[in-house]
Amino acid sequence: MSADLLSAPAPLRRSLLAGTSLLALAGPAFAADLPIATKAPPPAIAASWAGFYLGAHGGYGWKKDDFSQSDNFTFTAPQHINGVKSQGAVYGGHAGYNWQFGRAVTGLELDFSAGDIKGSNSISETTLAGTRTVTLSLAENVKYLGSARARLGWLPTDNVLLYGTAGLAWERLDVTASSLLTDSPPAAPATQLITTKTAIDKFGWVAGVGAEMMLGSPNWIGRVEYLHYDFGQIQTATSFNRVGGFTPELSTAGSQTIDMVRAGVSYKFGEPAHVNSLAYYGKAPVAPPQASWAGFYLGVHGGYGWGDDPFTVPGTVFMFPDGTSINGVKSKGWAAGGHMGHNWQYGRAVAGLEIDLSAADIKGTSNTLFRAIGGGGSISISVNEKVKYLGTARARLGWSPLDSLLLYGTAGLAWERLENGSTFVQADPLGTVTGASNVPADRFGWVAGAGGEVMLGSSNWIGRIEYLHYDFGRVFQEQTFSLSGAPPVSLAVTAGHQTIDLVRAGVSYKFGPDAAVTSPAAAMYAKAPRVAPPSASWAGFYLGAHAGYGWKENDFALSFFDTFVGGIKSKGWLAGGQAGYNWQYASVVAGLEIDGSATGIKGSSATATSPPFNLTLSDNVKYLGTARARLGWTPAPTWLLYGTGGLAWERVHRSSFEFDAFPGTPATSTNEVARDHFGWAAGAGVETFIGSPNWIARLEYLHYDFGKVESTFSTISTAAGTATTIEKGGRQTIDTVRVGVSYKFTP
């Protein structure tokens, strides 16, 4: 005890002793819970880039399609249309989410753009002593563009983000081929324009770079970016050659690319990050966290795949003897590429969303049809297939039996770029004739599989091995034909069901874990308990199922002799599943969702009659899928009202039935083709908790718009004896009402 205290008056000495005793008793408890901020306040955290955002953009694009199309059989002198160059404006919207890890920023983004990137090329020839001119033209117009991309960036300053981006890309391309014939005096003046317009959905990859800047606040963000799209081959490649002085016929497919510069603005939900004072303790150390699977990741993979397409084409189609047929194609080969996604962890359960893209060389050839012909010659025909690219957008759900091991199942939408080819060889005394064709096609279906992941020394590097099963349904045309008579004729081409089984291994780098995992509010402390999450939070990953009813309108009109056929109205059930993630900002809820549905939406046109011919067309929608953003508001804690919009896909089977009433020998034929169409979907809905914040019921309306998807053939003529006929491409839409239920994992 100090001399000052001993010399103090008695009343004061008693007060000081009492105060000293209280401090001594309370000191250990205060030391455990006393924030460091009372002595040295932590520095303020700069504005955060993390959060969900919605935005709009506009820009300009340049397209190059470097095919070479031969028209040797049209003109007397061989000529080629050597590609099409296009340019034009684009404008649209985007939605995504960013995660921030110090100065690194990662994210996932969806975007959709309307466009008018168009161009054309033509060739011509004048014949008949200069009185007739024939001009062939090919024009292309990019109507829509969309992408699903990952983004990875760095902050050189707090309010500027530099980033790279890559992912899957889609375009709706209108291709118009026209032939203009002009007769001038002394012949009778006349013109005849024949036009074929085809809507094509093409998929490929996109990559680019950009820069963003906060515009005064962390909520408003401006951007400038450059994107490069590559859709590969979109034209049919053909070759025909005969030894012995004949000019070969050769058309190459080339490759189509788009380079685009665009600017945009986004609104990011959420407030700037704030320091949580609960993070700073004077005495109680933070318990070391367990390894976390949560976070954004990027990775690469490689593996081997086996494909099976069991179609059947009777030899009679190629005038080969009865009993022979081409019996499908079995393929095999490698696949390698990249993947990106995000995991959310709930105890030992791990859920996530992932997109991936792989280059592939999975190829095979059918059996060969062969027959001998007179003079010691022969004819042979075979069919081949080659898978060039594979892509998926999938949900994942797993369990971590050990801290460093994850076992998971996965399912979602799948895409392939498939090249269908055929070869023809005829050998005879005059020489050898060879022919080949290669038709690129984008096919869509579903994918499901399972895998395992293990942390490689740390929670950031992760190895994986997985098995995926792809199902693309029918990729071949199915046909039947029968003719009454003596003898009757009957043949059938079956489409089969194309599948791919793939085993692959990979490695990923996971950023983080997320700030939410290691943030002060989420850490475990020796003295302070965790704060319980809100009792009625909409935030979290969810999986669910839905069912409903849909109505489809397809108002095209195609010429059939002297009449028109078309105008299909369809309706029927639908059922499927959905997966997504919500982020909540007070009463505002934003999210991303993917869904897939099987459907029975089908219908037929009225029968078109032009005696003795009768034709009926039908649509059967087999699958529907979307990748959408959602934005909603909670008028009450247990109710959510939302709007939604994004990319849409349908697999539809178009079939035709023709009855030809020939006297004594009526004939019937059917033809069914599987077609994939892409467009946009938008709608609104309402959700409510069912007893707890984990189970959620929904009711929603979705409108799908796939645009003009019919190929049209039109003739405009002033020539005597040739009628003007203009076909209508129409517009295809689907309206659906559906109910569903989802299980949301607790945040």
XYZ file of C-alpha atoms in Angstrom:
747
model
C 0.000 0.000 0.000
C 1.450 3.370 -1.011
C 2.389 6.130 1.407
C -0.135 8.460 -0.240
C -2.940 6.083 0.517
C -1.834 5.598 4.149
C -1.647 9.357 4.686
C -5.107 9.985 3.247
C -8.018 10.819 5.578
C -9.895 7.768 6.873
C -13.155 8.279 4.882
C -11.258 8.703 1.613
C -8.968 5.766 2.448
C -12.028 3.482 2.974
C -13.557 4.552 -0.412
C -10.339 3.903 -2.329
C -9.906 0.473 -0.712
C -13.460 -0.505 -1.584
C -13.037 0.587 -5.235
C -9.735 -1.251 -5.526
C -11.317 -4.445 -4.187
C -14.199 -4.273 -6.704
C -11.802 -3.810 -9.622
C -9.688 -6.729 -8.420
C -12.725 -9.006 -8.255
C -14.184 -7.909 -11.604
C -10.904 -7.720 -13.513
C -10.717 -11.338 -14.841
C -14.307 -11.229 -16.152
C -13.856 -7.834 -17.798
C -10.564 -8.885 -19.360
C -12.189 -11.855 -21.097
C -14.921 -9.790 -22.783
C -13.405 -6.334 -23.066
C -13.158 -5.290 -26.745
C -9.785 -4.150 -27.972
C -11.678 -1.267 -29.559
C -11.752 0.451 -26.122
C -8.002 0.921 -26.436
C -7.253 0.837 -30.192
C -10.300 0.981 -32.521
C -9.811 -1.245 -35.585
C -9.419 0.548 -38.914
C -12.577 0.965 -40.983
C -13.008 -1.563 -43.819
C -13.244 -0.059 -47.314
C -16.391 -0.380 -49.411
C -17.071 -4.004 -50.357
C -17.535 -5.407 -53.885
C -19.342 -8.470 -52.530
C -23.041 -8.799 -53.246
C -25.787 -9.504 -55.765
C -26.173 -7.049 -58.659
C -28.464 -6.268 -61.584
C -27.529 -4.061 -64.521
C -27.916 -2.952 -68.125
C -25.365 -2.676 -70.925
C -24.955 -1.615 -74.539
C -22.211 -1.773 -77.116
C -21.043 -2.705 -80.599
C -19.889 -5.975 -82.130
C -17.971 -7.246 -85.148
C -18.630 -10.772 -86.439
C -16.547 -12.894 -88.803
C -17.788 -16.135 -90.392
C -14.985 -17.444 -92.609
C -16.697 -20.337 -94.426
C -16.383 -20.941 -98.172
C -19.557 -22.124 -99.924
C -19.216 -23.559 -103.417
C -21.819 -22.945 -106.117
C -20.118 -24.853 -108.900
C -23.354 -26.579 -109.867
C -25.268 -23.274 -110.088
C -22.954 -21.243 -112.301
C -21.189 -22.219 -115.500
C -17.918 -20.859 -114.088
C -17.090 -22.138 -110.555
C -17.514 -19.531 -107.807
C -17.556 -19.466 -104.014
C -19.193 -17.228 -101.401
C -16.217 -16.653 -99.150
C -17.637 -15.852 -95.735
C -19.717 -13.066 -94.228
C -18.525 -10.118 -92.157
C -21.065 -8.358 -89.945
C -21.289 -5.519 -87.461
C -23.913 -3.788 -85.366
C -25.239 -2.774 -81.954
C -26.165 -4.877 -78.913
C -28.028 -3.984 -75.721
C -29.349 -5.987 -72.791
C -29.107 -6.824 -69.108
C -26.954 -8.828 -66.702
C -27.183 -10.286 -63.194
C -24.601 -11.863 -60.928
C -22.935 -12.148 -57.556
C -19.458 -11.206 -56.370
C -17.458 -12.682 -53.511
C -14.510 -10.733 -52.126
C -11.344 -12.136 -50.548
C -9.112 -9.221 -49.616
C -8.217 -7.574 -52.931
C -9.357 -10.575 -54.992
C -12.943 -10.551 -56.292
C -14.644 -13.577 -57.862
C -18.146 -13.948 -59.270
C -20.731 -15.659 -61.454
C -22.745 -13.722 -64.056
C -25.614 -14.321 -66.503
C -26.365 -11.895 -69.339
C -28.813 -11.543 -72.219
C -28.566 -9.130 -75.158
C -30.687 -8.280 -78.171
C -28.612 -7.422 -81.213
C -28.530 -6.309 -84.827
C -25.087 -7.539 -85.897
C -25.643 -8.172 -89.591
C -23.834 -8.474 -92.917
C -23.985 -10.248 -96.280
C -21.975 -11.470 -99.249
C -22.972 -12.363 -102.812
C -21.767 -13.661 -106.157
C -23.363 -13.307 -109.605
C -23.139 -14.435 -113.212
C -24.633 -13.074 -116.443
C -25.645 -15.524 -119.188
C -27.815 -15.770 -122.330
C -25.867 -13.116 -124.236
C -26.084 -10.701 -121.363
C -29.862 -10.839 -120.890
C -30.094 -12.969 -117.712
C -28.304 -12.324 -114.425
C -28.298 -14.731 -111.478
C -27.189 -13.423 -108.073
C -26.723 -15.649 -105.025
C -26.564 -13.941 -101.625
C -26.047 -15.103 -98.058
C -26.868 -12.799 -95.128
C -26.451 -13.291 -91.382
C -28.009 -11.362 -88.496
C -27.237 -12.004 -84.826
C -30.568 -11.402 -83.043
C -29.702 -12.496 -79.492
C -26.620 -13.238 -77.422
C -26.362 -14.772 -73.966
C -23.685 -16.119 -71.654
C -23.042 -17.771 -68.286
C -19.578 -16.757 -67.081
C -17.160 -16.770 -64.183
C -15.274 -13.596 -63.295
C -11.927 -13.225 -61.489
C -10.578 -9.798 -60.628
C -8.147 -7.681 -58.610
C -8.549 -4.313 -56.861
C -5.595 -2.001 -57.582
C -7.526 0.621 -55.579
C -10.550 0.283 -53.293
C -13.052 1.525 -55.907
C -11.596 0.073 -59.143
C -11.869 -3.596 -60.212
C -9.916 -5.135 -63.103
C -11.174 -8.584 -64.133
C -11.044 -11.430 -66.599
C -14.106 -13.503 -67.496
C -14.935 -16.732 -69.378
C -17.766 -19.212 -69.799
C -20.514 -20.601 -72.048
C -22.060 -18.511 -74.862
C -25.221 -18.680 -76.999
C -26.431 -16.842 -80.105
C -29.642 -16.763 -82.131
C -28.505 -16.340 -85.737
C -30.853 -15.665 -88.653
C -29.324 -16.982 -91.895
C -30.959 -15.835 -95.148
C -30.002 -17.396 -98.485
C -31.447 -15.820 -101.624
C -31.347 -16.326 -105.372
C -32.274 -13.398 -107.640
C -32.911 -14.048 -111.334
C -33.287 -11.006 -113.576
C -34.261 -11.138 -117.259
C -33.789 -8.028 -119.366
C -34.636 -7.173 -123.001
C -34.752 -8.565 -125.600
C -36.160 -11.295 -123.322
C -39.402 -10.564 -121.451
C -38.419 -8.354 -118.471
C -38.951 -10.269 -115.210
C -37.465 -10.884 -111.799
C -37.729 -13.854 -109.471
C -36.424 -13.735 -105.888
C -36.304 -16.997 -103.938
C -35.435 -16.641 -100.239
C -34.826 -19.203 -97.517
C -34.591 -17.913 -93.935
C -33.424 -20.176 -91.116
C -33.143 -19.397 -87.394
C -30.140 -21.162 -85.836
C -29.229 -21.445 -82.142
C -25.479 -21.865 -81.734
C -23.375 -22.393 -78.634
C -19.700 -21.960 -77.904
C -17.413 -20.175 -75.484
C -16.744 -16.561 -74.525
C -13.790 -14.890 -72.810
C -12.761 -11.307 -72.170
C -11.524 -8.601 -69.826
C -13.046 -5.545 -68.224
C -12.860 -2.801 -65.643
C -15.434 -1.576 -63.129
C -15.551 1.521 -60.965
C -17.802 2.512 -58.081
C -19.819 5.569 -59.100
C -19.841 7.665 -55.947
C -21.145 4.841 -53.726
C -20.543 1.074 -53.448
C -24.044 0.396 -54.797
C -23.730 1.957 -58.273
C -20.991 0.460 -60.474
C -19.971 1.386 -64.020
C -18.165 -0.998 -66.369
C -16.368 -1.219 -69.696
C -15.545 -4.661 -71.117
C -14.333 -6.542 -74.174
C -15.726 -9.998 -74.992
C -14.644 -12.533 -77.615
C -17.232 -15.165 -78.652
C -16.291 -18.333 -80.553
C -19.115 -20.498 -81.965
C -16.977 -22.769 -84.119
C -18.416 -24.127 -87.361
C -22.005 -23.212 -88.214
C -22.033 -24.093 -91.931
C -22.162 -27.540 -93.508
C -18.869 -28.737 -94.987
C -19.161 -30.858 -98.154
C -16.858 -32.329 -100.760
C -17.527 -34.102 -104.049
C -14.849 -35.214 -106.425
C -14.534 -37.511 -109.409
C -11.262 -38.610 -110.861
C -10.928 -37.794 -114.536
C -11.118 -34.091 -115.357
C -14.147 -33.098 -113.271
C -14.058 -29.906 -111.223
C -14.282 -30.859 -107.535
C -17.091 -29.464 -105.398
C -15.739 -28.275 -102.048
C -17.389 -26.215 -99.278
C -15.646 -25.510 -95.982
C -17.376 -24.628 -92.716
C -14.865 -22.152 -91.308
C -15.340 -20.692 -87.852
C -17.607 -17.935 -86.563
C -16.392 -15.376 -83.998
C -17.711 -12.120 -82.536
C -15.643 -9.379 -80.910
C -17.591 -6.934 -78.782
C -16.962 -3.796 -76.760
C -19.710 -2.728 -74.373
C -20.328 -0.410 -71.439
C -22.822 -0.799 -68.636
C -24.017 0.164 -65.198
C -25.046 -2.107 -62.311
C -26.813 -1.696 -59.000
C -25.307 -3.840 -56.236
C -27.573 -4.690 -53.326
C -26.333 -4.572 -49.753
C -24.446 -2.050 -47.672
C -20.677 -1.531 -47.496
C -18.928 -3.951 -45.155
C -18.688 -2.860 -41.531
C -16.314 -3.905 -38.762
C -18.022 -6.088 -36.178
C -16.740 -5.170 -32.722
C -17.492 -8.678 -31.436
C -14.403 -9.778 -33.349
C -11.988 -8.081 -30.963
C -11.423 -9.699 -27.580
C -8.744 -8.865 -25.064
C -8.229 -12.307 -23.498
C -10.360 -15.019 -25.154
C -8.598 -16.475 -28.242
C -10.583 -17.514 -31.306
C -10.886 -21.293 -31.594
C -9.234 -22.564 -34.808
C -11.904 -23.147 -37.485
C -12.330 -26.500 -39.197
C -11.452 -26.781 -42.870
C -14.305 -25.312 -44.887
C -15.660 -26.392 -48.298
C -17.508 -23.092 -48.711
C -16.294 -20.639 -51.317
C -15.888 -19.801 -54.996
C -13.589 -22.072 -57.009
C -11.947 -22.364 -60.437
C -10.425 -25.539 -61.821
C -9.390 -27.761 -64.716
C -10.266 -31.355 -65.555
C -9.588 -34.121 -68.054
C -10.929 -37.589 -68.742
C -12.288 -40.176 -71.159
C -15.771 -40.726 -72.531
C -17.858 -43.342 -74.323
C -20.795 -42.380 -76.553
C -23.647 -44.452 -77.946
C -26.144 -43.355 -80.620
C -28.189 -46.474 -81.564
C -30.102 -45.216 -84.613
C -30.982 -47.492 -87.551
C -31.075 -46.552 -91.256
C -32.281 -49.333 -93.606
C -30.124 -49.965 -96.642
C -33.185 -49.484 -98.867
C -32.940 -45.745 -98.183
C -29.675 -45.796 -100.181
C -30.991 -48.376 -102.684
C -29.003 -51.149 -101.037
C -30.427 -54.685 -100.758
C -33.144 -55.381 -98.163
C -31.883 -56.677 -94.861
C -28.857 -54.380 -94.646
C -28.762 -51.258 -92.477
C -26.501 -48.746 -90.784
C -26.763 -49.624 -87.112
C -25.775 -46.569 -85.114
C -22.459 -45.153 -83.972
C -20.395 -46.000 -80.902
C -17.807 -43.367 -79.990
C -14.953 -42.886 -77.560
C -12.236 -40.364 -76.837
C -10.841 -37.730 -74.505
C -12.368 -34.586 -73.005
C -10.607 -31.758 -71.145
C -11.578 -28.297 -69.963
C -12.367 -26.026 -67.036
C -15.027 -25.603 -64.368
C -16.154 -22.932 -61.927
C -18.676 -22.749 -59.137
C -19.504 -21.961 -55.558
C -20.116 -24.171 -52.527
C -22.121 -23.382 -49.414
C -21.577 -25.486 -46.297
C -24.157 -26.372 -43.614
C -22.470 -28.538 -41.011
C -21.411 -31.640 -42.927
C -23.773 -30.963 -45.839
C -22.314 -29.085 -48.831
C -24.434 -27.628 -51.670
C -23.327 -25.720 -54.752
C -23.794 -24.540 -58.330
C -21.278 -25.286 -61.097
C -20.796 -24.631 -64.823
C -18.149 -26.334 -66.963
C -16.902 -26.410 -70.540
C -14.778 -29.113 -72.189
C -13.168 -29.549 -75.575
C -13.563 -33.153 -76.718
C -12.573 -35.677 -79.353
C -15.175 -38.374 -78.712
C -15.701 -39.906 -82.151
C -16.771 -43.063 -83.940
C -17.933 -44.507 -87.256
C -20.842 -46.777 -88.111
C -20.641 -50.019 -89.990
C -20.193 -49.622 -93.760
C -22.829 -50.552 -96.312
C -21.228 -52.138 -99.381
C -22.550 -53.546 -102.608
C -21.032 -54.520 -105.934
C -22.154 -52.888 -109.185
C -21.722 -53.862 -112.802
C -18.343 -53.727 -114.484
C -16.419 -54.642 -111.349
C -17.330 -51.501 -109.462
C -18.696 -50.968 -105.942
C -20.511 -48.476 -103.731
C -19.945 -47.956 -99.999
C -21.619 -45.642 -97.478
C -20.900 -44.977 -93.789
C -21.890 -42.440 -91.116
C -19.667 -40.875 -88.446
C -20.103 -38.668 -85.370
C -17.693 -36.481 -83.426
C -18.345 -34.612 -80.162
C -16.313 -31.373 -80.234
C -17.499 -29.661 -77.030
C -19.409 -30.542 -73.874
C -20.858 -28.125 -71.318
C -23.110 -28.260 -68.267
C -24.875 -26.063 -65.705
C -25.438 -28.209 -62.600
C -26.421 -28.257 -58.955
C -24.314 -30.282 -56.505
C -25.295 -31.767 -53.134
C -22.772 -33.588 -50.972
C -21.763 -34.897 -47.570
C -18.410 -34.536 -45.832
C -17.777 -37.698 -43.767
C -14.302 -36.321 -42.971
C -13.195 -32.694 -42.785
C -11.029 -33.120 -45.900
C -13.322 -35.436 -47.929
C -16.526 -34.615 -49.836
C -18.828 -37.125 -51.563
C -21.468 -35.580 -53.840
C -24.170 -36.123 -56.428
C -24.830 -33.672 -59.249
C -27.440 -33.025 -61.970
C -28.473 -30.293 -64.405
C -28.598 -29.147 -68.040
C -26.123 -30.404 -70.660
C -24.929 -29.258 -74.108
C -22.829 -30.830 -76.853
C -21.467 -29.638 -80.173
C -21.926 -32.706 -82.374
C -20.614 -33.076 -85.919
C -22.620 -35.560 -88.016
C -20.760 -36.810 -91.065
C -21.187 -39.226 -93.935
C -18.885 -40.641 -96.601
C -19.704 -42.059 -100.032
C -17.335 -43.897 -102.383
C -18.227 -45.258 -105.812
C -15.617 -47.072 -107.872
C -16.268 -47.947 -111.529
C -14.306 -48.223 -114.766
C -14.654 -44.468 -115.382
C -12.920 -43.632 -112.115
C -13.703 -43.115 -108.453
C -16.346 -40.761 -107.082
C -15.977 -39.633 -103.477
C -18.354 -37.530 -101.429
C -18.428 -36.378 -97.820
C -20.443 -34.046 -95.635
C -20.033 -32.723 -92.119
C -22.982 -31.016 -90.390
C -22.362 -29.269 -87.018
C -25.281 -29.315 -84.579
C -25.830 -28.142 -80.994
C -27.751 -30.657 -78.885
C -29.134 -30.261 -75.384
C -30.315 -32.630 -72.698
C -29.622 -33.493 -69.085
C -26.642 -34.727 -67.102
C -26.341 -36.508 -63.753
C -23.496 -38.116 -61.876
C -21.487 -38.509 -58.691
C -18.000 -37.764 -57.477
C -15.563 -37.328 -54.648
C -13.260 -34.470 -53.686
C -10.338 -34.285 -51.271
C -8.383 -31.327 -49.930
C -4.774 -31.441 -51.137
C -2.818 -30.352 -48.092
C -4.893 -27.200 -47.542
C -8.532 -26.213 -47.883
C -7.728 -24.113 -50.980
C -6.441 -26.840 -53.312
C -8.959 -29.596 -54.033
C -8.643 -32.737 -56.143
C -11.650 -34.501 -57.640
C -12.730 -37.585 -59.556
C -16.237 -37.838 -60.977
C -18.527 -39.789 -63.281
C -21.098 -38.000 -65.475
C -23.879 -39.462 -67.622
C -25.176 -37.226 -70.454
C -28.499 -37.895 -72.204
C -29.272 -35.912 -75.384
C -32.282 -37.922 -76.542
C -32.848 -38.162 -80.285
C -30.209 -36.536 -82.449
C -31.162 -38.404 -85.614
C -34.277 -37.939 -87.716
C -36.966 -40.620 -87.355
C -39.016 -41.543 -90.449
C -41.511 -44.131 -91.648
C -42.946 -44.660 -95.120
C -45.480 -47.121 -96.460
C -46.968 -47.522 -99.944
C -49.886 -49.794 -100.708
C -49.675 -51.870 -103.837
C -48.263 -55.071 -105.174
C -45.881 -55.551 -103.569
C -46.329 -53.028 -100.698
C -43.331 -50.915 -99.722
C -42.445 -50.097 -96.122
C -39.343 -48.698 -94.444
C -38.474 -47.066 -91.122
C -35.578 -44.980 -89.843
C -35.311 -45.085 -86.040
C -33.652 -42.270 -84.109
C -32.360 -44.091 -81.043
C -31.173 -42.250 -77.942
C -27.725 -40.639 -77.731
C -25.817 -40.878 -74.441
C -22.269 -40.206 -73.235
C -20.611 -41.660 -70.137
C -17.580 -39.733 -68.931
C -15.005 -40.350 -66.203
C -12.740 -37.437 -65.401
C -10.309 -36.134 -62.795
C -9.551 -32.531 -61.915
C -8.080 -30.002 -59.537
C -9.620 -26.750 -58.271
C -8.436 -23.698 -56.393
C -10.989 -22.492 -53.852
C -10.892 -18.870 -52.762
C -11.728 -18.074 -49.197
C -13.470 -19.516 -47.375
C -16.186 -16.884 -47.769
C -16.136 -13.918 -45.444
C -19.298 -15.339 -43.880
C -17.383 -18.417 -42.737
C -14.423 -16.642 -41.141
C -16.184 -13.397 -40.302
C -16.466 -12.339 -36.679
C -20.125 -13.272 -36.478
C -19.396 -16.806 -37.635
C -16.279 -17.570 -35.573
C -16.343 -19.660 -32.376
C -15.109 -17.878 -29.248
C -14.121 -19.189 -25.867
C -16.372 -16.806 -23.896
C -18.913 -15.296 -26.314
C -21.599 -17.558 -27.870
C -22.462 -17.355 -31.565
C -25.350 -15.116 -32.472
C -28.270 -17.173 -33.821
C -29.275 -16.446 -37.445
C -32.568 -14.641 -38.077
C -35.581 -16.840 -37.367
C -37.168 -16.185 -40.775
C -34.299 -15.735 -43.236
C -34.783 -16.315 -46.977
C -31.009 -16.520 -47.546
C -29.500 -19.864 -48.465
C -29.130 -22.637 -51.018
C -32.279 -24.564 -51.931
C -33.392 -27.623 -53.904
C -36.974 -28.320 -54.914
C -39.575 -29.810 -57.228
C -42.442 -28.302 -59.197
C -45.399 -29.261 -61.404
C -47.925 -27.365 -63.482
C -49.577 -26.792 -66.845
C -48.512 -24.983 -70.000
C -49.972 -23.489 -73.180
C -47.888 -23.079 -76.340
C -48.565 -20.845 -79.359
C -46.654 -21.324 -82.633
C -48.221 -19.121 -85.323
C -46.070 -19.976 -88.380
C -47.451 -20.722 -91.874
C -45.536 -22.855 -94.415
C -46.570 -23.413 -98.047
C -47.958 -26.806 -99.044
C -48.596 -26.894 -102.789
C -51.382 -24.326 -103.297
C -52.224 -23.868 -99.604
C -50.529 -23.292 -96.216
C -49.993 -25.438 -93.129
C -49.049 -24.372 -89.594
C -50.464 -22.546 -86.625
C -49.927 -25.181 -83.922
C -51.556 -24.678 -80.519
C -50.345 -27.022 -77.770
C -51.032 -27.644 -74.098
C -50.179 -30.143 -71.392
C -48.530 -30.915 -68.065
C -44.998 -30.229 -66.866
C -42.944 -31.378 -63.861
C -39.343 -31.035 -62.780
C -36.859 -29.611 -60.290
C -35.115 -26.371 -59.396
C -31.960 -25.319 -57.538
C -30.739 -21.882 -56.531
C -29.408 -19.500 -53.932
C -30.981 -16.444 -52.294
C -29.274 -13.446 -50.706
C -31.306 -11.236 -48.352
C -30.900 -7.490 -47.793
C -33.467 -6.487 -45.140
C -36.813 -6.835 -46.977
C -35.171 -7.350 -50.406
C -34.308 -10.872 -51.607
C -32.185 -11.557 -54.714
C -31.084 -14.864 -56.180
C -29.988 -17.082 -59.068
C -31.860 -20.243 -60.118
C -31.631 -23.053 -62.685
C -34.486 -25.449 -63.415
C -35.410 -28.314 -65.728
C -38.807 -29.799 -66.544
C -40.128 -32.757 -68.477
C -43.387 -31.877 -70.249
C -46.350 -33.264 -72.138
C -47.167 -29.992 -73.929
C -48.267 -31.076 -77.397
C -50.664 -30.233 -80.194
C -51.282 -30.393 -83.949
C -52.134 -28.042 -86.781
C -55.254 -28.276 -88.905
C -54.770 -30.660 -91.844
C -53.741 -28.901 -95.042
C -55.281 -30.428 -98.168
C -54.162 -30.099 -101.773
C -55.667 -33.174 -103.493
C -54.460 -35.850 -103.452
C -52.028 -34.677 -100.729
C -52.864 -34.112 -97.046
C -50.401 -32.866 -94.388
C -50.611 -32.378 -90.608
C -47.804 -30.935 -88.441
C -47.436 -31.528 -84.702
C -45.307 -30.244 -81.815
C -44.385 -32.203 -78.689
C -42.359 -30.249 -76.098
C -40.241 -32.838 -74.287
C -38.132 -30.622 -71.994
C -37.946 -27.029 -70.742
C -35.088 -25.385 -68.847
C -34.054 -21.945 -67.604
C -31.182 -20.069 -65.946
C -32.706 -17.018 -64.253
C -32.160 -14.157 -61.823
C -34.813 -13.453 -59.177
C -35.572 -10.211 -57.327
C -38.216 -10.024 -54.612
C -39.631 -8.221 -51.608
C -40.983 -9.559 -48.315
C -44.217 -7.760 -47.289
C -44.153 -10.011 -44.184
C -41.276 -12.115 -42.788
C -42.823 -15.378 -44.046
C -43.929 -14.200 -47.514
C -41.877 -13.373 -50.631
C -43.165 -11.709 -53.819
C -40.691 -11.861 -56.725
C -40.068 -11.230 -60.397
C -37.703 -13.375 -62.460
C -36.039 -13.383 -65.888
C -33.248 -15.076 -67.825
C -32.312 -17.594 -70.530
C -34.672 -20.382 -71.646
C -34.408 -23.654 -73.600
C -36.828 -26.178 -75.046
C -36.441 -29.587 -76.653
C -39.381 -30.044 -79.031
C -40.154 -32.904 -81.392
C -41.646 -31.649 -84.667
C -43.503 -34.372 -86.537
C -45.379 -34.460 -89.835
C -47.953 -36.907 -91.113
C -48.680 -37.015 -94.829
C -51.417 -39.053 -96.493
C -51.354 -39.187 -100.267
C -54.612 -40.523 -101.725
C -53.240 -41.943 -104.965
C -55.893 -44.058 -106.750
C -55.347 -47.704 -105.796
C -51.997 -47.098 -104.035
C -52.410 -44.669 -101.124
C -49.201 -43.775 -99.310
C -48.476 -42.530 -95.809
C -45.296 -41.097 -94.357
C -44.263 -39.722 -90.953
C -41.229 -37.698 -90.031
C -40.088 -36.656 -86.555
C -37.162 -34.336 -85.825
C -35.832 -33.320 -82.407
C -35.132 -29.575 -82.272
C -33.528 -27.385 -79.608
C -34.682 -23.765 -79.364
C -33.393 -20.975 -77.121
C -34.805 -17.666 -76.016
C -35.787 -15.845 -72.861
C -38.153 -16.426 -69.945
C -39.732 -13.941 -67.532
C -42.412 -14.154 -64.888
C -43.496 -13.579 -61.309
C -44.312 -15.641 -58.263
C -44.997 -15.860 -54.558
C -43.381 -18.036 -51.887
C -44.177 -18.732 -48.251
C -42.595 -20.721 -45.436
C -44.315 -24.011 -44.576
C -44.051 -24.243 -40.811
C -40.312 -23.430 -40.755
C -37.836 -21.311 -42.791
C -36.444 -24.515 -44.339
C -39.550 -25.646 -46.243
C -40.886 -23.190 -48.835
C -43.969 -23.437 -51.078
C -44.261 -21.459 -54.324
C -46.735 -20.484 -57.005
C -45.355 -18.886 -60.188
C -46.130 -17.890 -63.755
C -43.448 -18.043 -66.481
C -43.611 -16.760 -70.061
C -41.144 -18.299 -72.544
C -40.345 -16.601 -75.866
C -38.286 -18.491 -78.479
C -38.842 -16.039 -81.334
C -39.136 -17.100 -84.971
C -37.767 -20.628 -85.129
C -39.285 -21.952 -88.386
C -37.313 -22.120 -91.621
C -39.262 -20.269 -94.310
C -39.091 -20.501 -98.106
C -40.550 -17.583 -100.058
C -40.817 -16.637 -103.720
C -41.483 -13.128 -105.082
C -41.900 -13.213 -108.842
C -42.986 -11.045 -111.772
C -42.322 -13.879 -114.239
C -45.287 -15.359 -116.087
C -46.392 -18.717 -114.652
C -44.568 -18.319 -111.331
C -46.720 -17.361 -108.347
C -45.584 -15.229 -105.432
C -45.569 -17.216 -102.160
C -44.490 -15.771 -98.818
C -44.184 -18.063 -95.807
C -44.569 -16.826 -92.232
C -41.971 -17.696 -89.605
C -44.316 -16.755 -86.795
C -43.346 -16.564 -83.159
C -43.239 -19.365 -80.625
C -44.212 -18.729 -76.978
C -45.150 -20.855 -73.961
C -47.074 -19.720 -70.879
C -46.878 -21.901 -67.771
C -48.402 -21.870 -64.307
C -46.733 -24.125 -61.753
C -46.588 -24.866 -58.052
C -43.611 -26.207 -56.166
C -41.880 -26.868 -52.886
C -38.216 -26.312 -51.961
C -35.971 -27.259 -49.075
C -33.692 -24.374 -48.077
C -30.548 -25.206 -46.157
C -30.144 -23.092 -43.020
C -27.624 -20.269 -43.506
